[in-house]
Amino acid sequence: MEEDLNRKSWGSFEKGAAKNYLKGFGQGSINSCIMVSEIIKELNKYDENFQILDLGCGNGQFIEELIRNGVKCNFTGVDFSDALINAAGNAINEDKVKFINDDIHTLKKLKEEKTKFDLGIYSHVLELISSPGQSIYNAKKICDKIMIRFYEPPKFKFDSVEIKEMRISSVSDETMPYLRRKMSKTYYRDILSSIGCKKVEVYKDHKAKDEIHLLYF
């Protein structure tokens, strides 16, 4: 049921809303995006052939931020919303950027293509999907490392899911429900244990609650 809700909600954006609305939805602090960019530069040693997978890329706003911050890599954005993927493709016209419609829980298309990436990134996405563990499990199969940019860091005593409303039109007040997860420490640790995570580097933005976790396997 949660997965059906996600598909219906994120696939319902009117064209104008898909292009513009998410520019202000779920945005992290400026500092945390700069931190992500600098971490990537350290990881890729300025290798422009470095392969990054943006998991749940939406309308491409995060890739745009990385490019503005001087990250030069091959970017692939993946999302199951046609409306958002189309908006991303229209917004970013770069040779080293492409967008694919695929379910980030299963990553079926990318696995069938045997595509491999140096780094997979969830930017304010893990809190919004129905099965975080399933998604990370499959991402690990095609990504050497995984980075998670948390809007709600996994510090809660209990795992909970709220249903909230978001506006999906630029010309009306139409809204759709979406999931917002607050992840418990135990739930997160269980996910990391199940995928064989050996080390987690944590970077904190002390001016906001954003956290960046870099997972090693």
Tab-separated table of C-alpha atoms in Angstrom, residues 30-198:
chain	number	residue	atom	x	y	z
A	30	ILE	CA	23.588	25.127	1.512
A	31	ASN	CA	26.354	23.885	3.787
A	32	SER	CA	25.344	20.229	3.506
A	33	CYS	CA	25.337	20.376	-0.295
A	34	ILE	CA	28.784	21.968	-0.297
A	35	MET	CA	29.917	19.218	2.089
A	36	VAL	CA	28.588	16.527	-0.268
A	37	SER	CA	30.367	18.162	-3.200
A	38	GLU	CA	33.694	18.300	-1.362
A	39	ILE	CA	33.382	14.679	-0.209
A	40	ILE	CA	32.779	13.585	-3.805
A	41	LYS	CA	35.811	15.539	-5.000
A	42	GLU	CA	37.928	13.704	-2.419
A	43	LEU	CA	36.493	10.351	-3.469
A	44	ASN	CA	36.884	10.778	-7.204
A	45	LYS	CA	40.221	12.624	-7.124
A	46	TYR	CA	38.778	14.877	-9.841
A	47	ASP	CA	38.335	11.900	-12.186
A	48	GLU	CA	35.670	13.072	-14.634
A	49	ASN	CA	34.852	9.448	-15.515
A	50	PHE	CA	33.652	8.827	-11.945
A	51	GLN	CA	30.126	7.387	-12.100
A	52	ILE	CA	27.451	8.777	-9.754
A	53	LEU	CA	23.923	7.392	-9.403
A	54	ASP	CA	21.365	9.813	-7.936
A	55	LEU	CA	18.715	7.538	-6.418
A	56	GLY	CA	15.318	9.224	-6.437
A	57	CYS	CA	16.606	12.128	-8.507
A	58	GLY	CA	13.215	13.820	-8.897
A	59	ASN	CA	13.507	16.813	-11.212
A	60	GLY	CA	17.309	16.817	-11.086
A	61	GLN	CA	17.725	19.572	-8.508
A	62	PHE	CA	20.482	17.753	-6.597
A	63	ILE	CA	22.550	17.052	-9.712
A	64	GLU	CA	22.182	20.727	-10.627
A	65	GLU	CA	23.555	21.668	-7.195
A	66	LEU	CA	26.551	19.366	-7.570
A	67	ILE	CA	27.357	20.747	-11.019
A	68	ARG	CA	27.147	24.321	-9.665
A	69	ASN	CA	29.571	23.305	-6.914
A	70	GLY	CA	32.128	22.132	-9.459
A	71	VAL	CA	31.598	18.368	-9.317
A	72	LYS	CA	32.629	16.946	-12.699
A	73	CYS	CA	31.483	13.344	-13.123
A	74	ASN	CA	29.160	11.143	-15.109
A	75	PHE	CA	25.717	11.494	-13.543
A	76	THR	CA	22.781	9.108	-13.848
A	77	GLY	CA	19.522	10.074	-12.189
A	78	VAL	CA	16.885	7.426	-11.535
A	79	ASP	CA	13.272	7.916	-10.459
A	80	PHE	CA	9.923	6.179	-11.020
A	81	SER	CA	8.002	9.399	-11.724
A	82	ASP	CA	7.609	10.138	-15.442
A	83	ALA	CA	6.657	13.742	-14.667
A	84	LEU	CA	9.804	14.385	-12.641
A	85	ILE	CA	12.146	12.502	-14.986
A	86	ASN	CA	10.834	14.551	-17.913
A	87	ALA	CA	11.334	17.773	-15.938
A	88	ALA	CA	14.898	16.723	-15.087
A	89	GLY	CA	15.734	15.966	-18.712
A	90	ASN	CA	14.391	19.344	-19.799
A	91	ALA	CA	16.269	21.189	-17.043
A	92	ILE	CA	19.725	19.687	-17.563
A	93	ASN	CA	21.227	19.406	-21.026
A	94	GLU	CA	24.686	18.008	-20.353
A	95	ASP	CA	26.569	15.280	-22.215
A	96	LYS	CA	27.523	13.507	-18.986
A	97	VAL	CA	24.051	13.560	-17.431
A	98	LYS	CA	21.241	11.121	-18.179
A	99	PHE	CA	17.964	10.184	-16.516
A	100	ILE	CA	16.282	6.781	-16.331
A	101	ASN	CA	12.776	5.820	-15.282
A	102	ASP	CA	13.193	2.907	-12.882
A	103	ASP	CA	11.954	1.839	-9.454
A	104	ILE	CA	14.623	2.711	-6.880
A	105	HIS	CA	13.427	-0.143	-4.669
A	106	THR	CA	14.356	-2.787	-7.259
A	107	LEU	CA	16.605	-0.957	-9.775
A	108	LYS	CA	15.529	-3.641	-12.234
A	109	LYS	CA	16.553	-1.832	-15.428
A	110	LEU	CA	19.989	-0.849	-14.168
A	111	LYS	CA	20.697	-4.339	-12.846
A	112	GLU	CA	19.609	-5.899	-16.145
A	113	GLU	CA	21.971	-3.544	-17.973
A	114	LYS	CA	24.743	-4.590	-15.552
A	115	THR	CA	25.510	-0.920	-14.997
A	116	LYS	CA	28.059	-0.158	-12.261
A	117	PHE	CA	28.609	3.070	-10.335
A	118	ASP	CA	31.362	4.373	-8.094
A	119	LEU	CA	28.892	6.107	-5.789
A	120	GLY	CA	25.144	5.942	-5.226
A	121	ILE	CA	23.531	8.910	-3.472
A	122	TYR	CA	20.202	9.290	-1.689
A	123	SER	CA	19.632	13.011	-1.166
A	124	HIS	CA	16.630	13.514	1.136
A	125	VAL	CA	15.069	10.419	-0.393
A	126	LEU	CA	15.444	7.559	2.079
A	127	GLU	CA	12.908	9.209	4.411
A	128	LEU	CA	10.328	9.286	1.606
A	129	ILE	CA	10.297	5.744	0.241
A	130	SER	CA	8.318	2.736	1.405
A	131	SER	CA	11.174	0.200	1.697
A	132	PRO	CA	14.543	1.836	2.486
A	133	GLY	CA	16.197	-1.501	3.241
A	134	GLN	CA	15.170	-3.043	-0.076
A	135	SER	CA	16.395	-0.011	-1.994
A	136	ILE	CA	19.812	0.107	-0.315
A	137	TYR	CA	20.186	-3.670	-0.710
A	138	ASN	CA	19.729	-3.378	-4.470
A	139	ALA	CA	21.778	-0.182	-4.748
A	140	LYS	CA	24.705	-1.959	-3.112
A	141	LYS	CA	24.692	-4.490	-5.963
A	142	ILE	CA	25.566	-1.802	-8.500
A	143	CYS	CA	27.339	0.869	-6.382
A	144	ASP	CA	30.790	0.593	-4.784
A	145	LYS	CA	29.845	3.072	-2.056
A	146	ILE	CA	26.583	4.649	-0.927
A	147	MET	CA	26.039	8.143	0.431
A	148	ILE	CA	22.882	9.122	2.309
A	149	ARG	CA	22.009	12.769	2.820
A	150	PHE	CA	19.484	12.761	5.651
A	151	TYR	CA	16.913	15.455	6.284
A	152	GLU	CA	15.701	13.436	9.294
A	153	PRO	CA	18.778	11.608	10.657
A	154	PRO	CA	18.048	8.125	12.083
A	155	LYS	CA	18.086	9.093	15.755
A	156	PHE	CA	14.547	8.327	16.854
A	157	LYS	CA	13.611	5.771	19.502
A	158	PHE	CA	10.868	4.300	17.333
A	159	ASP	CA	10.477	4.012	13.572
A	160	SER	CA	7.391	5.848	12.340
A	161	VAL	CA	5.764	6.887	9.072
A	162	GLU	CA	3.605	9.993	8.694
A	163	ILE	CA	1.276	10.842	5.835
A	164	LYS	CA	1.676	14.465	4.757
A	165	GLU	CA	0.346	16.561	1.900
A	166	MET	CA	2.258	18.215	-0.956
A	167	ARG	CA	1.060	20.519	-3.684
A	168	ILE	CA	1.258	18.938	-7.146
A	169	SER	CA	0.019	21.769	-9.373
A	170	SER	CA	1.346	25.212	-10.261
A	171	VAL	CA	-2.108	26.405	-11.327
A	172	SER	CA	-4.325	25.064	-8.526
A	173	ASP	CA	-4.196	24.058	-4.870
A	174	GLU	CA	-4.436	20.352	-5.658
A	175	THR	CA	-2.440	18.182	-3.260
A	176	MET	CA	-1.485	14.537	-2.867
A	177	PRO	CA	-0.394	12.568	0.207
A	178	TYR	CA	3.205	11.430	0.592
A	179	LEU	CA	5.205	9.453	3.138
A	180	ARG	CA	7.635	11.007	5.597
A	181	ARG	CA	9.598	8.478	7.619
A	182	LYS	CA	11.316	9.061	10.949
A	183	MET	CA	13.841	6.275	11.162
A	184	SER	CA	14.849	4.739	14.470
A	185	LYS	CA	18.456	3.974	15.348
A	186	THR	CA	17.614	0.272	15.568
A	187	TYR	CA	15.888	0.147	12.179
A	188	TYR	CA	18.821	1.904	10.511
A	189	ARG	CA	21.390	-0.342	12.182
A	190	ASP	CA	19.437	-3.411	11.083
A	191	ILE	CA	19.528	-2.167	7.477
A	192	LEU	CA	23.281	-1.554	7.622
A	193	SER	CA	23.892	-4.965	9.172
A	194	SER	CA	21.765	-6.747	6.558
A	195	ILE	CA	23.755	-5.256	3.659
A	196	GLY	CA	27.165	-5.940	5.184
A	197	CYS	CA	28.140	-2.325	5.816
A	198	LYS	CA	31.623	-2.281	7.355
